mmCIF file of C-alpha atoms and ligand atoms in Angstrom:
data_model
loop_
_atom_site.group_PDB
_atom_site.id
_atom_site.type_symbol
_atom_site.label_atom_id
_atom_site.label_comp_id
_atom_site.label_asym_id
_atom_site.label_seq_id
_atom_site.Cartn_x
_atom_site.Cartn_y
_atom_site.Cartn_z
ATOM 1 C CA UNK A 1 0.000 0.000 0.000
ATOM 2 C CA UNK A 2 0.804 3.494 -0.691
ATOM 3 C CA UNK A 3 2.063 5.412 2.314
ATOM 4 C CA UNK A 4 -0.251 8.678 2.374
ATOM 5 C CA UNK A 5 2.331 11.817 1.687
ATOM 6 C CA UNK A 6 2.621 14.546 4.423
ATOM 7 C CA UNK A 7 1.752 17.818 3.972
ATOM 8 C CA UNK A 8 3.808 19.672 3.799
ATOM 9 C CA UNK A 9 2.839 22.808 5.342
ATOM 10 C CA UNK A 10 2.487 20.721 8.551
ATOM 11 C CA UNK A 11 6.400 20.910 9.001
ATOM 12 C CA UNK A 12 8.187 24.324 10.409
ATOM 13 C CA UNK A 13 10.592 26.289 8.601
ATOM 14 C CA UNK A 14 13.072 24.372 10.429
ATOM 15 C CA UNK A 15 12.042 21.282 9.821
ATOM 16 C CA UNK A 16 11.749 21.686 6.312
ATOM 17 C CA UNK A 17 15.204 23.293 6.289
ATOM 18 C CA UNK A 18 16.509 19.957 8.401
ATOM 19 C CA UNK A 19 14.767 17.921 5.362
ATOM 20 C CA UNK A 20 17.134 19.503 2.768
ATOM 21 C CA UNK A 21 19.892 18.922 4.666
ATOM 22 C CA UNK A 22 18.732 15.255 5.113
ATOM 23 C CA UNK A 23 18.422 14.630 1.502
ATOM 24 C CA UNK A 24 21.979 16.563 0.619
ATOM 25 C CA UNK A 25 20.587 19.590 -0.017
ATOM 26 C CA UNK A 26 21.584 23.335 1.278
ATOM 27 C CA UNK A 27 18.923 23.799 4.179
ATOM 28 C CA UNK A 28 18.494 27.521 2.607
ATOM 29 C CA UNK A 29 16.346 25.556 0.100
ATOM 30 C CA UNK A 30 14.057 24.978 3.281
ATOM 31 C CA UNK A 31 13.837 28.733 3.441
ATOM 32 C CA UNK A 32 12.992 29.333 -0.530
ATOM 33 C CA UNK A 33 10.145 26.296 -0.082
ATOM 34 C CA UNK A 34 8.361 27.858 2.778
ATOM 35 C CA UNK A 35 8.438 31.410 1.019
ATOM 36 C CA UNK A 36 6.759 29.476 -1.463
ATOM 37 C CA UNK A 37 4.474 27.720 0.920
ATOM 38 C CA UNK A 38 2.785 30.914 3.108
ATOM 39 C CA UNK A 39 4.026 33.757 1.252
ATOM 40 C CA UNK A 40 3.455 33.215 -2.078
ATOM 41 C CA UNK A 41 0.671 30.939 -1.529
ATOM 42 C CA UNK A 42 1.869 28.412 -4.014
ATOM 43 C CA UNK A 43 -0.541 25.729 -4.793
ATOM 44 C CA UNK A 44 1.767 23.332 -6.369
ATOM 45 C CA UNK A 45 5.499 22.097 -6.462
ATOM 46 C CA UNK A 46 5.554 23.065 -10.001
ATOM 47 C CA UNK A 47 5.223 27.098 -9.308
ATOM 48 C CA UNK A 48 8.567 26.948 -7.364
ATOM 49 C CA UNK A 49 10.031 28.433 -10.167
ATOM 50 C CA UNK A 50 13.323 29.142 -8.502
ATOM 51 C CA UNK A 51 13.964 25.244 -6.926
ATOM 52 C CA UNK A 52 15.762 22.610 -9.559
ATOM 53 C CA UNK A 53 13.089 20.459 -11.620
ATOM 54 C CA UNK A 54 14.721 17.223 -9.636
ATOM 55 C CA UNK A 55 14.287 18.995 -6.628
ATOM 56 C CA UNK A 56 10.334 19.717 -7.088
ATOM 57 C CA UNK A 57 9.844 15.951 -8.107
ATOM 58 C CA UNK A 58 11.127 14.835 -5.178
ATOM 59 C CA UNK A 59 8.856 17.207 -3.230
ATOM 60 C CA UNK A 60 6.378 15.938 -5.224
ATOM 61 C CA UNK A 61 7.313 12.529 -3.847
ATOM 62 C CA UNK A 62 7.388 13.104 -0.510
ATOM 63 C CA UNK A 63 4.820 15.773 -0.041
ATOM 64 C CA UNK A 64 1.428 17.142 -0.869
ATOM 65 C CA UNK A 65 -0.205 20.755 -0.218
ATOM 66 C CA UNK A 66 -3.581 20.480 1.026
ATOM 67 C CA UNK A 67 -4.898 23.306 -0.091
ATOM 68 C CA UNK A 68 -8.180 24.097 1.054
ATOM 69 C CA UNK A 69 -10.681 24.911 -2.111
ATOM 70 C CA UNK A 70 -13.931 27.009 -1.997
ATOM 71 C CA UNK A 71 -16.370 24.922 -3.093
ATOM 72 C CA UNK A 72 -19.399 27.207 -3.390
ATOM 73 C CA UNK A 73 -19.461 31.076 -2.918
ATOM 74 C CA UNK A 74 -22.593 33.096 -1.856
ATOM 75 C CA UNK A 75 -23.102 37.216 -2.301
ATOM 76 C CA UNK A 76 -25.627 38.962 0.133
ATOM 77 C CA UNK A 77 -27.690 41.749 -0.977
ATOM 78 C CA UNK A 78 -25.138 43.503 1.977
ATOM 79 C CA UNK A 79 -22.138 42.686 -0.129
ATOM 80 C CA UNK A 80 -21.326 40.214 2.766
ATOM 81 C CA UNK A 81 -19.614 36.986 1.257
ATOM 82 C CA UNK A 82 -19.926 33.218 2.382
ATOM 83 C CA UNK A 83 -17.379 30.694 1.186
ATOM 84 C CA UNK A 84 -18.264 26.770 1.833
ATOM 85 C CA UNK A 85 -14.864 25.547 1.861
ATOM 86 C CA UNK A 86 -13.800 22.044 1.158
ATOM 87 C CA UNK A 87 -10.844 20.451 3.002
ATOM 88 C CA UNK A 88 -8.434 17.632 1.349
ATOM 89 C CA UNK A 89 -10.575 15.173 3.030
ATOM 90 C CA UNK A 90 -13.680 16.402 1.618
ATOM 91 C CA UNK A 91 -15.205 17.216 5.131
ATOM 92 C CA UNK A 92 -16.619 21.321 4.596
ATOM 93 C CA UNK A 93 -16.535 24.345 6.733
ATOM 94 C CA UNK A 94 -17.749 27.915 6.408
ATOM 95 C CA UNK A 95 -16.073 31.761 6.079
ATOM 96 C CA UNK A 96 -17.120 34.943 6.012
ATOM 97 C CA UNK A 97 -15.880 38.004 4.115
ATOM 98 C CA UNK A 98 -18.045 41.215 6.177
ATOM 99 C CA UNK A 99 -17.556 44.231 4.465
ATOM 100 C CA UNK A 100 -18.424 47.712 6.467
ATOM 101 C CA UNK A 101 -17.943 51.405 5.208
ATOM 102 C CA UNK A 102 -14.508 51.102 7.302
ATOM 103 C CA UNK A 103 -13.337 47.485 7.629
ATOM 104 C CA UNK A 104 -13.288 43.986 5.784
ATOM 105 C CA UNK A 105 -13.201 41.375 8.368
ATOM 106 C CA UNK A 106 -13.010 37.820 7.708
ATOM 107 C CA UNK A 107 -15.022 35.536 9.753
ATOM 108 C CA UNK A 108 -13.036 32.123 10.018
ATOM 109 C CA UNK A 109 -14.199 28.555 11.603
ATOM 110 C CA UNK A 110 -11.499 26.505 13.488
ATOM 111 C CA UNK A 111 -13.243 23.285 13.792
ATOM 112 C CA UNK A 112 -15.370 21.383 11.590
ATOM 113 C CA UNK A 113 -18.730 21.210 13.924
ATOM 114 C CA UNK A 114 -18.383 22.420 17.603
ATOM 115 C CA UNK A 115 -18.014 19.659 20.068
ATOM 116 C CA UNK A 116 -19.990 22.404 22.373
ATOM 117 C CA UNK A 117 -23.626 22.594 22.411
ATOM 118 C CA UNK A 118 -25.052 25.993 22.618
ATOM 119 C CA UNK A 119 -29.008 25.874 22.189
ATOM 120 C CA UNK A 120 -28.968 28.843 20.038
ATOM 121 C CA UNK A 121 -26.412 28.090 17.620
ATOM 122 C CA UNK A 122 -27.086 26.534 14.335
ATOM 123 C CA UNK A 123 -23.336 25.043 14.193
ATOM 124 C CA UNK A 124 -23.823 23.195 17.541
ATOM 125 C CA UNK A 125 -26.196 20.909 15.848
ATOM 126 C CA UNK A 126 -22.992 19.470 13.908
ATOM 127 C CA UNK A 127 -21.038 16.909 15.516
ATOM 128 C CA UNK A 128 -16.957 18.103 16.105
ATOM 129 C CA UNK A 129 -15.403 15.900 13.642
ATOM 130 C CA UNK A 130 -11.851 17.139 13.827
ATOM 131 C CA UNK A 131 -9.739 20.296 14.265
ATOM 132 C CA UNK A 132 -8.501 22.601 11.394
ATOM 133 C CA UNK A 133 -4.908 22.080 10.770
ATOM 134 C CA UNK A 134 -3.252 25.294 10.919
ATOM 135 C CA UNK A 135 -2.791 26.114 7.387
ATOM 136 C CA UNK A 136 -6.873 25.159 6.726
ATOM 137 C CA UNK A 137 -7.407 27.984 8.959
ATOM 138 C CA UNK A 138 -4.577 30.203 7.661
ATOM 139 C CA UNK A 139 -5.566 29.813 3.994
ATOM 140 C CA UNK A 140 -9.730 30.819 5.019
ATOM 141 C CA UNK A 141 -7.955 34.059 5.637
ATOM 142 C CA UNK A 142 -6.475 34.121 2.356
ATOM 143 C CA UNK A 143 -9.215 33.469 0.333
ATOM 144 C CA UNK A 144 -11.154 36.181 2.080
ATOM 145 C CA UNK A 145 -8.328 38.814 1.339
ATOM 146 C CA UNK A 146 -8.528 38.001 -2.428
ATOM 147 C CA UNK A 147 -12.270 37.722 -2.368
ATOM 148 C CA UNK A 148 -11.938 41.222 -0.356
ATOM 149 C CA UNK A 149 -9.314 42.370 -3.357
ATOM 150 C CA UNK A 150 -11.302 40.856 -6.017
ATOM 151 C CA UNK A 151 -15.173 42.440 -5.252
ATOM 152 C CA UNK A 152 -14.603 44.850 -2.782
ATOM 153 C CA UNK A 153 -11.254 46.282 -4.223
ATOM 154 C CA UNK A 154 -9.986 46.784 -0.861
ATOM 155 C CA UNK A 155 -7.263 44.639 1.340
ATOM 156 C CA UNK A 156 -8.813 42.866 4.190
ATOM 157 C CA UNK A 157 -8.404 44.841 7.909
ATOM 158 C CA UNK A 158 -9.472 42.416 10.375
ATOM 159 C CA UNK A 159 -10.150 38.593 11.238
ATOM 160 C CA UNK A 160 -12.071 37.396 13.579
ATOM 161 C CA UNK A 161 -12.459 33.622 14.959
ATOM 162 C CA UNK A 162 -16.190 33.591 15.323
ATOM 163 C CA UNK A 163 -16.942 30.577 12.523
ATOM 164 C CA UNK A 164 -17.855 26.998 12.858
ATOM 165 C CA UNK A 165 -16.000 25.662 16.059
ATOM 166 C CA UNK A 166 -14.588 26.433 19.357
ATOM 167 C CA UNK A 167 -11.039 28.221 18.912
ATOM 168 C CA UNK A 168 -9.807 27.548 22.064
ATOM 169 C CA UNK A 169 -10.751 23.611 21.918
ATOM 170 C CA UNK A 170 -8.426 23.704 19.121
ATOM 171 C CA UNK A 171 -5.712 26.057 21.005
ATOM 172 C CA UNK A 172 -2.409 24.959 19.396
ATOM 173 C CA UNK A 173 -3.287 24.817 15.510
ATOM 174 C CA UNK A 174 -5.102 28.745 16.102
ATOM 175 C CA UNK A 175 -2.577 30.056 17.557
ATOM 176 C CA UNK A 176 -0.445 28.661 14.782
ATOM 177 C CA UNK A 177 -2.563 29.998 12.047
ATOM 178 C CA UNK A 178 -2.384 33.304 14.262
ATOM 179 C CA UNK A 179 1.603 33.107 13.958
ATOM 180 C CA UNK A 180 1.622 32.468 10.411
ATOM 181 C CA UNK A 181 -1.275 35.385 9.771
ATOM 182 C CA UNK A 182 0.803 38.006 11.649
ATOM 183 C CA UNK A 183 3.965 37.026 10.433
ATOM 184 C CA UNK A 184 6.338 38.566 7.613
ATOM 185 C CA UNK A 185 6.322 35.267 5.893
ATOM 186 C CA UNK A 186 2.579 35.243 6.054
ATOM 187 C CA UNK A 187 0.086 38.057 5.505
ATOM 188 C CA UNK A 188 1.785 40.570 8.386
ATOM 189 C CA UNK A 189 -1.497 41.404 9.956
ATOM 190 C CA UNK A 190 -0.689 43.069 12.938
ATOM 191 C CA UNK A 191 -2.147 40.980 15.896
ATOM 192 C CA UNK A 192 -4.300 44.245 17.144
ATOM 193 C CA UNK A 193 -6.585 43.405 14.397
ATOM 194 C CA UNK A 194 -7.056 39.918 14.927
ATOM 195 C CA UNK A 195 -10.348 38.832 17.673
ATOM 196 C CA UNK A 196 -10.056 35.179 19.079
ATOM 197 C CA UNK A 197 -14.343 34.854 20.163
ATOM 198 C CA UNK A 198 -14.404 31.899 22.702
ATOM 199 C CA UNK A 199 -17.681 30.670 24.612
ATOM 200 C CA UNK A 200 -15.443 31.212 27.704
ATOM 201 C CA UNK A 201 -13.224 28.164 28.473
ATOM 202 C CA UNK A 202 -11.623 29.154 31.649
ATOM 203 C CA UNK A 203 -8.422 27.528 31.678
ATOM 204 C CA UNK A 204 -7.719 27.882 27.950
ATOM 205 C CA UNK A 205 -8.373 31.864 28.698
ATOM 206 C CA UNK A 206 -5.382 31.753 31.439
ATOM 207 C CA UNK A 207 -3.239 29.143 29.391
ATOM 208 C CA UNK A 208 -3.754 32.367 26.154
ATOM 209 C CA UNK A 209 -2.435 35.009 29.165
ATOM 210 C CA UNK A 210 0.812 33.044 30.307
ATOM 211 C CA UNK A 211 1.299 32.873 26.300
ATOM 212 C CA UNK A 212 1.161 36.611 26.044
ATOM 213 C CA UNK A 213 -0.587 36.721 23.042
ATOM 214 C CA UNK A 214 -1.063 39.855 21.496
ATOM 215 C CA UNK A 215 -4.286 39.484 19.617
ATOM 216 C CA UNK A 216 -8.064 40.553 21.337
ATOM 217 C CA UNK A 217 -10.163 38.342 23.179
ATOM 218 C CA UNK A 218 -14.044 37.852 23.146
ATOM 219 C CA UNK A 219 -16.009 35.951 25.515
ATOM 220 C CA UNK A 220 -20.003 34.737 24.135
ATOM 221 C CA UNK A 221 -21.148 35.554 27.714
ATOM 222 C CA UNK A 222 -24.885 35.715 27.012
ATOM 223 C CA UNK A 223 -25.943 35.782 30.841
ATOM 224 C CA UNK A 224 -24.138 36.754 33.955
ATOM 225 C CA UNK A 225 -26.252 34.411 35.686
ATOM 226 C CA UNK A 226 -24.937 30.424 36.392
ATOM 227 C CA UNK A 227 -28.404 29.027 36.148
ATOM 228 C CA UNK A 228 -29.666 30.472 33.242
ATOM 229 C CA UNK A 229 -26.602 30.845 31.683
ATOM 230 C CA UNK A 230 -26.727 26.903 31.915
ATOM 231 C CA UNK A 231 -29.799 26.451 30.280
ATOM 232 C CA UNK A 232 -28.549 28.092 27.000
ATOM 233 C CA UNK A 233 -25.632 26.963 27.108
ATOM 234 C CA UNK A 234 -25.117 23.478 29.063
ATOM 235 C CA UNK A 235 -21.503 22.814 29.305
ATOM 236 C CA UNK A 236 -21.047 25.624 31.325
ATOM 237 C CA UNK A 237 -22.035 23.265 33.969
ATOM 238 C CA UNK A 238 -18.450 22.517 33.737
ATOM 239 C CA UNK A 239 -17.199 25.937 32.782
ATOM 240 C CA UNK A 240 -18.536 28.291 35.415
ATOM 241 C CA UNK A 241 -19.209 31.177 35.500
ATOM 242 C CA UNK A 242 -16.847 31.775 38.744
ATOM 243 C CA UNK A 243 -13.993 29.853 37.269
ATOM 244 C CA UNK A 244 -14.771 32.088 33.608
ATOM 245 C CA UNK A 245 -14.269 35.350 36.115
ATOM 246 C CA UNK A 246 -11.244 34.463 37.705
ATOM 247 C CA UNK A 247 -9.843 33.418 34.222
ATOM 248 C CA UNK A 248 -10.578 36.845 32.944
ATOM 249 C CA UNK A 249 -9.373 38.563 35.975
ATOM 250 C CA UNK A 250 -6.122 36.416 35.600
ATOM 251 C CA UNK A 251 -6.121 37.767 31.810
ATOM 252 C CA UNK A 252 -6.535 40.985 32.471
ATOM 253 C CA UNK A 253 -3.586 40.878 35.519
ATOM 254 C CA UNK A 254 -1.162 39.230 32.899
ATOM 255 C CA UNK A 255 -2.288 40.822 29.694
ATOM 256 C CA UNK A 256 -3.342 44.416 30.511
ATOM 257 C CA UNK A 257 -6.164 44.132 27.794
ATOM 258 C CA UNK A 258 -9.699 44.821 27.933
ATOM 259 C CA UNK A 259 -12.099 41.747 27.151
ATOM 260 C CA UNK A 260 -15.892 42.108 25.022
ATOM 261 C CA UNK A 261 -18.364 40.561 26.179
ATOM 262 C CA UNK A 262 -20.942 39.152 23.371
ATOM 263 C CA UNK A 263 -24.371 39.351 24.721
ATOM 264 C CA UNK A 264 -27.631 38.282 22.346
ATOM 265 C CA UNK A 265 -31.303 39.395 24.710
ATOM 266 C CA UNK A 266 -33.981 36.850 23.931
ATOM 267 C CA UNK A 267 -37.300 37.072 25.080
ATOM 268 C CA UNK A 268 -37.928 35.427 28.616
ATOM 269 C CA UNK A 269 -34.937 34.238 28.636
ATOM 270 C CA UNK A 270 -32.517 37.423 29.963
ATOM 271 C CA UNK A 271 -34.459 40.458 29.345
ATOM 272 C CA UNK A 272 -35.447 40.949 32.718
ATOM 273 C CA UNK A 273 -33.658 43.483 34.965
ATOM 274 C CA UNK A 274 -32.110 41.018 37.225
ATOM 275 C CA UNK A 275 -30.700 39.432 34.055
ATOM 276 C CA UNK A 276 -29.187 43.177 33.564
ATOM 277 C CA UNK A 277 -28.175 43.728 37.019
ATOM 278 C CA UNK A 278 -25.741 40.656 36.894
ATOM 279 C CA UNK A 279 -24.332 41.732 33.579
ATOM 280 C CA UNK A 280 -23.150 45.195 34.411
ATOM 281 C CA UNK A 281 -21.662 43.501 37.876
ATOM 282 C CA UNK A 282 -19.482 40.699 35.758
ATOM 283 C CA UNK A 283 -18.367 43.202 33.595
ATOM 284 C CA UNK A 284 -17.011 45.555 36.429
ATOM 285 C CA UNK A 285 -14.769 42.662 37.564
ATOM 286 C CA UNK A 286 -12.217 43.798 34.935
ATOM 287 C CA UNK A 287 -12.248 46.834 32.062
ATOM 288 C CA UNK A 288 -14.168 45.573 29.621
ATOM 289 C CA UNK A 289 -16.910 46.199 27.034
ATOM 290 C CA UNK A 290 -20.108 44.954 25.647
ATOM 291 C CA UNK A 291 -21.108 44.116 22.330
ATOM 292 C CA UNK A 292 -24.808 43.295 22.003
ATOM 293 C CA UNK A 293 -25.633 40.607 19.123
ATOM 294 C CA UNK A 294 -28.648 40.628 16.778
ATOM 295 C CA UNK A 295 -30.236 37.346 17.714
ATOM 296 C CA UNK A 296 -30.375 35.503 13.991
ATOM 297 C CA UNK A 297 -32.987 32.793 14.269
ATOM 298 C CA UNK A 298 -31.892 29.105 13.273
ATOM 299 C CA UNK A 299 -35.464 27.348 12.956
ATOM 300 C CA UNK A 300 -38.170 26.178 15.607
ATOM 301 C CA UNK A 301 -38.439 29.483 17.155
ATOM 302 C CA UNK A 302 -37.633 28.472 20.806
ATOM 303 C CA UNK A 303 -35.440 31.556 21.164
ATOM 304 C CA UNK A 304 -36.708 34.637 19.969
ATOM 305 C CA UNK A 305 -34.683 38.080 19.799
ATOM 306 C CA UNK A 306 -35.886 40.206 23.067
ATOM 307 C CA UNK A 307 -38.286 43.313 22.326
ATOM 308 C CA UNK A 308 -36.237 46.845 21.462
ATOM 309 C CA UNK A 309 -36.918 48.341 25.040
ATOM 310 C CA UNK A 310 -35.230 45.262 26.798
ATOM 311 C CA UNK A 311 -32.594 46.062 24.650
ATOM 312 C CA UNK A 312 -32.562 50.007 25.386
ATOM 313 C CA UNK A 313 -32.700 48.849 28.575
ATOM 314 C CA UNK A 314 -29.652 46.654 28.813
ATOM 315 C CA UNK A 315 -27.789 49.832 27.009
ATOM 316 C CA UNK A 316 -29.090 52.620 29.007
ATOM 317 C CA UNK A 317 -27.692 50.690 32.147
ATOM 318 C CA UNK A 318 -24.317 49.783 30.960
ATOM 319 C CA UNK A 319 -23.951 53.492 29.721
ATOM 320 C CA UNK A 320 -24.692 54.133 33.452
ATOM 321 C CA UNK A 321 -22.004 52.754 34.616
ATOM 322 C CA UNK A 322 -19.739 53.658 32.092
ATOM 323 C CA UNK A 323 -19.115 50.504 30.358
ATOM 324 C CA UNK A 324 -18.843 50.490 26.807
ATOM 325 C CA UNK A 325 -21.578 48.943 24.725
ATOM 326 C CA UNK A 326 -22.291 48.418 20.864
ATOM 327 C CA UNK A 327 -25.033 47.488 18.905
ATOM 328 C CA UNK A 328 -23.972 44.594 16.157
ATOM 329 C CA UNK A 329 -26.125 44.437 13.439
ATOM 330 C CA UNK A 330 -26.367 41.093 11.685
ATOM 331 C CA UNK A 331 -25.179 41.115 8.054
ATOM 332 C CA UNK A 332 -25.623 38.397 5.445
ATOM 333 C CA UNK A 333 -28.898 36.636 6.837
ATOM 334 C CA UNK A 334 -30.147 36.212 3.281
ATOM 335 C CA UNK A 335 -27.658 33.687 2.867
ATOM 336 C CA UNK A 336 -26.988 32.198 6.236
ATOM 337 C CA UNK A 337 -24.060 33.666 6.730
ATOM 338 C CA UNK A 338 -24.651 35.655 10.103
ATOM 339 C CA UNK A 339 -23.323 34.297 13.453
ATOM 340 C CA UNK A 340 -24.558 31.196 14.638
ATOM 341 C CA UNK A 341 -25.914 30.270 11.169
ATOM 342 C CA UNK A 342 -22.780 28.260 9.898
ATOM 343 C CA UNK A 343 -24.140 25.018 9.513
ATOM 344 C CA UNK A 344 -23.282 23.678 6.294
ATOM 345 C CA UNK A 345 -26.402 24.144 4.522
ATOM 346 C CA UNK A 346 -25.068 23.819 0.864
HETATM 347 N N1 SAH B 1 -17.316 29.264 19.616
HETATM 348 C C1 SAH B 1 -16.972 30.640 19.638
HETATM 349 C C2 SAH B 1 -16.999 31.320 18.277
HETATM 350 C C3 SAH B 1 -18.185 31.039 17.362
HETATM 351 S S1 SAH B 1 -19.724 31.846 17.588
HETATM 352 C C4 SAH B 1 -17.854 31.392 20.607
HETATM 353 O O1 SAH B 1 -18.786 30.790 21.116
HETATM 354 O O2 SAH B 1 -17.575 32.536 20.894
HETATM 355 C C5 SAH B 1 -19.578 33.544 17.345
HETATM 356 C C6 SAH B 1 -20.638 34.343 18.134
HETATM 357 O O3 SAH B 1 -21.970 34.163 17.614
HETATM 358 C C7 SAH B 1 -20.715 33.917 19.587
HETATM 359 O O4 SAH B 1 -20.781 35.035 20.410
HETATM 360 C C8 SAH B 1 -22.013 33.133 19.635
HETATM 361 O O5 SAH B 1 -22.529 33.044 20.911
HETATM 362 C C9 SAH B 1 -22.867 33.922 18.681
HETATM 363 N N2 SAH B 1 -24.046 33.211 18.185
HETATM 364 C C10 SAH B 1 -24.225 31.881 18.080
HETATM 365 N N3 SAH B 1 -25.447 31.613 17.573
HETATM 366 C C11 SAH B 1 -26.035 32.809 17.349
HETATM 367 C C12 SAH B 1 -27.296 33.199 16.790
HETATM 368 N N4 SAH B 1 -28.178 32.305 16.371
HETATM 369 N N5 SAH B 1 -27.559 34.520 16.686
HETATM 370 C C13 SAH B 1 -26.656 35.435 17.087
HETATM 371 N N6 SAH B 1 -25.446 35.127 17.595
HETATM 372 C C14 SAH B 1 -25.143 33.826 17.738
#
């Protein structure tokens, strides 16, 4: 039987440079292939223009680049952009290009499903079935900036980790796609544009502080309140919400940056004023602000987004107390492509 070839993208620059050496090569070679690899984006051995025709057949050999290919692409009326993208293994996940009068931001998954189980969230419904490798996750960004290029004729300003999947249950390969993104070899995004959104898994939140990452965190918060915050969310039976605070207080001791909260109101379900009350407390623990989410309705109707005066409610007492709050407006509902509508529909 065939052994199946690695790819190639899974090795490090000096790993690859440790391969040419191992096959009698000059290990700057390594350095040329990976320029190749995540700067120039090559597809195939055959673009490496600059490496020996032996060389690239041997590659060839060895090697394969998974590329990740967008399957099917889908234009809102908004000018917002879906991409179902298909992985070498045929399994699919979803991105999304969000174009506003100031910013592009690309919305990227990092799992295929979410092995969480949100009662809101139309991508919860999918069983996990494996992590993103890093360069899956690395290239969503690229086809987004060349989407961004391509329709909207401007370079893409910000990524955010709010697709299919949990980021921080799949820590190592996102913070390896984050390296690669911000790096000179990569796309050189500076880190302050980059948003890692996380349904708040405490000791992944501390493990991101001791790594001093650079890039902004986002916690899906939703309710300040254990027991309710349980019922729309269940595994936070297991991540509390006392261990989530003491993570974020840790964060903010270590990190010195200020943490959003993402908040959707629903209708009987936190629109009351106790439901308020415990937000504005929670978010005093450390700076931080609040962004409140457009609920975008997945089916049956069990949730359903809270009237406008809950919602002027919820802002008029943040304001209050001085804690920063923003309205986000869904974009791309015609075509599924809002949060917590990534579910693979195609
Ligand atoms: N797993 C990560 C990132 C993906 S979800 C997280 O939970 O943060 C991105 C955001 O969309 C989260 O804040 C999530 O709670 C929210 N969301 C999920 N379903 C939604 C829905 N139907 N309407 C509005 N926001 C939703």
């Amino acid at each position: 039987m065939q052994q199946e070839k690695k790819d190639i993208r899974a090795l490090s620059k000096e790993e690859l440079r440790d391969f040419f050496v191992s096959i009698g090569d000059k290990a700057f070679r390594g350095n040329q292939v990976y320029e190749w690899l995540w700067n120039k984006g090559a597809h195939s051995f055959e673009e490496m223009t600059n490496i020996s025709k032996d060389t690239r057949a041997h590659l060839e050999e060895h090697f394969t680049i998974n590329h990740i290919k967008v399957d099917h692409l889908q234009r809102s009326t908004d000018g917002t952009i879906k991409n179902a993208v298909k992985l070498y293994d045929g399994l699919i996940v979803e991105s999304v290009l969000i174009p506003t009068e100031t910013r592009t931001t690309a919305c990227v998954s990092s799992q295929v499903g979410c092995s969480l189980d949100c009662k809101f969230c139309a991508t919860a419904r999918l069983k996990r079935m494996r992590n993103l490798n890093p360069d899956e996750i690395y290239d969503q960004v690229v086809a987004i900036h060349r989407e961004s290029m391509l329709y909207h004729n401007r370079p893409l300003s910000n990524i955010v980790f709010m697709g299919m999947g949990e980021p921080l249950m799949n820590y190592k390969n996102v913070l390896l796609s984050i390296d690669k993104i911000t790096s000179d070899e990569g796309l050189g995004m500076s880190p302050k544009r980059i948003t890692l959104s996380t349904s708040g898994v405490p000791k992944m939140i501390k493990k991101l502080a001791d790594d001093e990452v650079r890039f902004n965190l986002a916690v899906s918060l939703h309710s300040a309140i254990q027991e309710t915050r349980e019922k729309i969310m269940p595994f936070a039976k297991s991540f509390t919400l006392d261990d989530l605070k003491e993570s974020l207080e840790y964060w903010y001791a270590k990190t010195k940056r200020i943490v959003t909260y993402e908040y959707v109101v629903w209708k009987n379900v936190n629109d009351k004023p106790e439901d308020i009350k415990a937000l504005v407390k929670f978010c005093k623990y450390i700076p931080s602000k609040v962004n409140l989410i457009e609920y975008n309705p997945i089916d049956d109707g069990e949730f359903q987004q809270a009237s406008d005066r809950a919602i002027d409610q919820y802002i008029e007492a943040l304001e209050k107390n001085r804690i920063p709050v923003t309205v986000r407006r869904s974009r791309g509902k015609d075509i599924d492509a809002a949060c917590g509508q990534l579910a693979n529909k195609q």
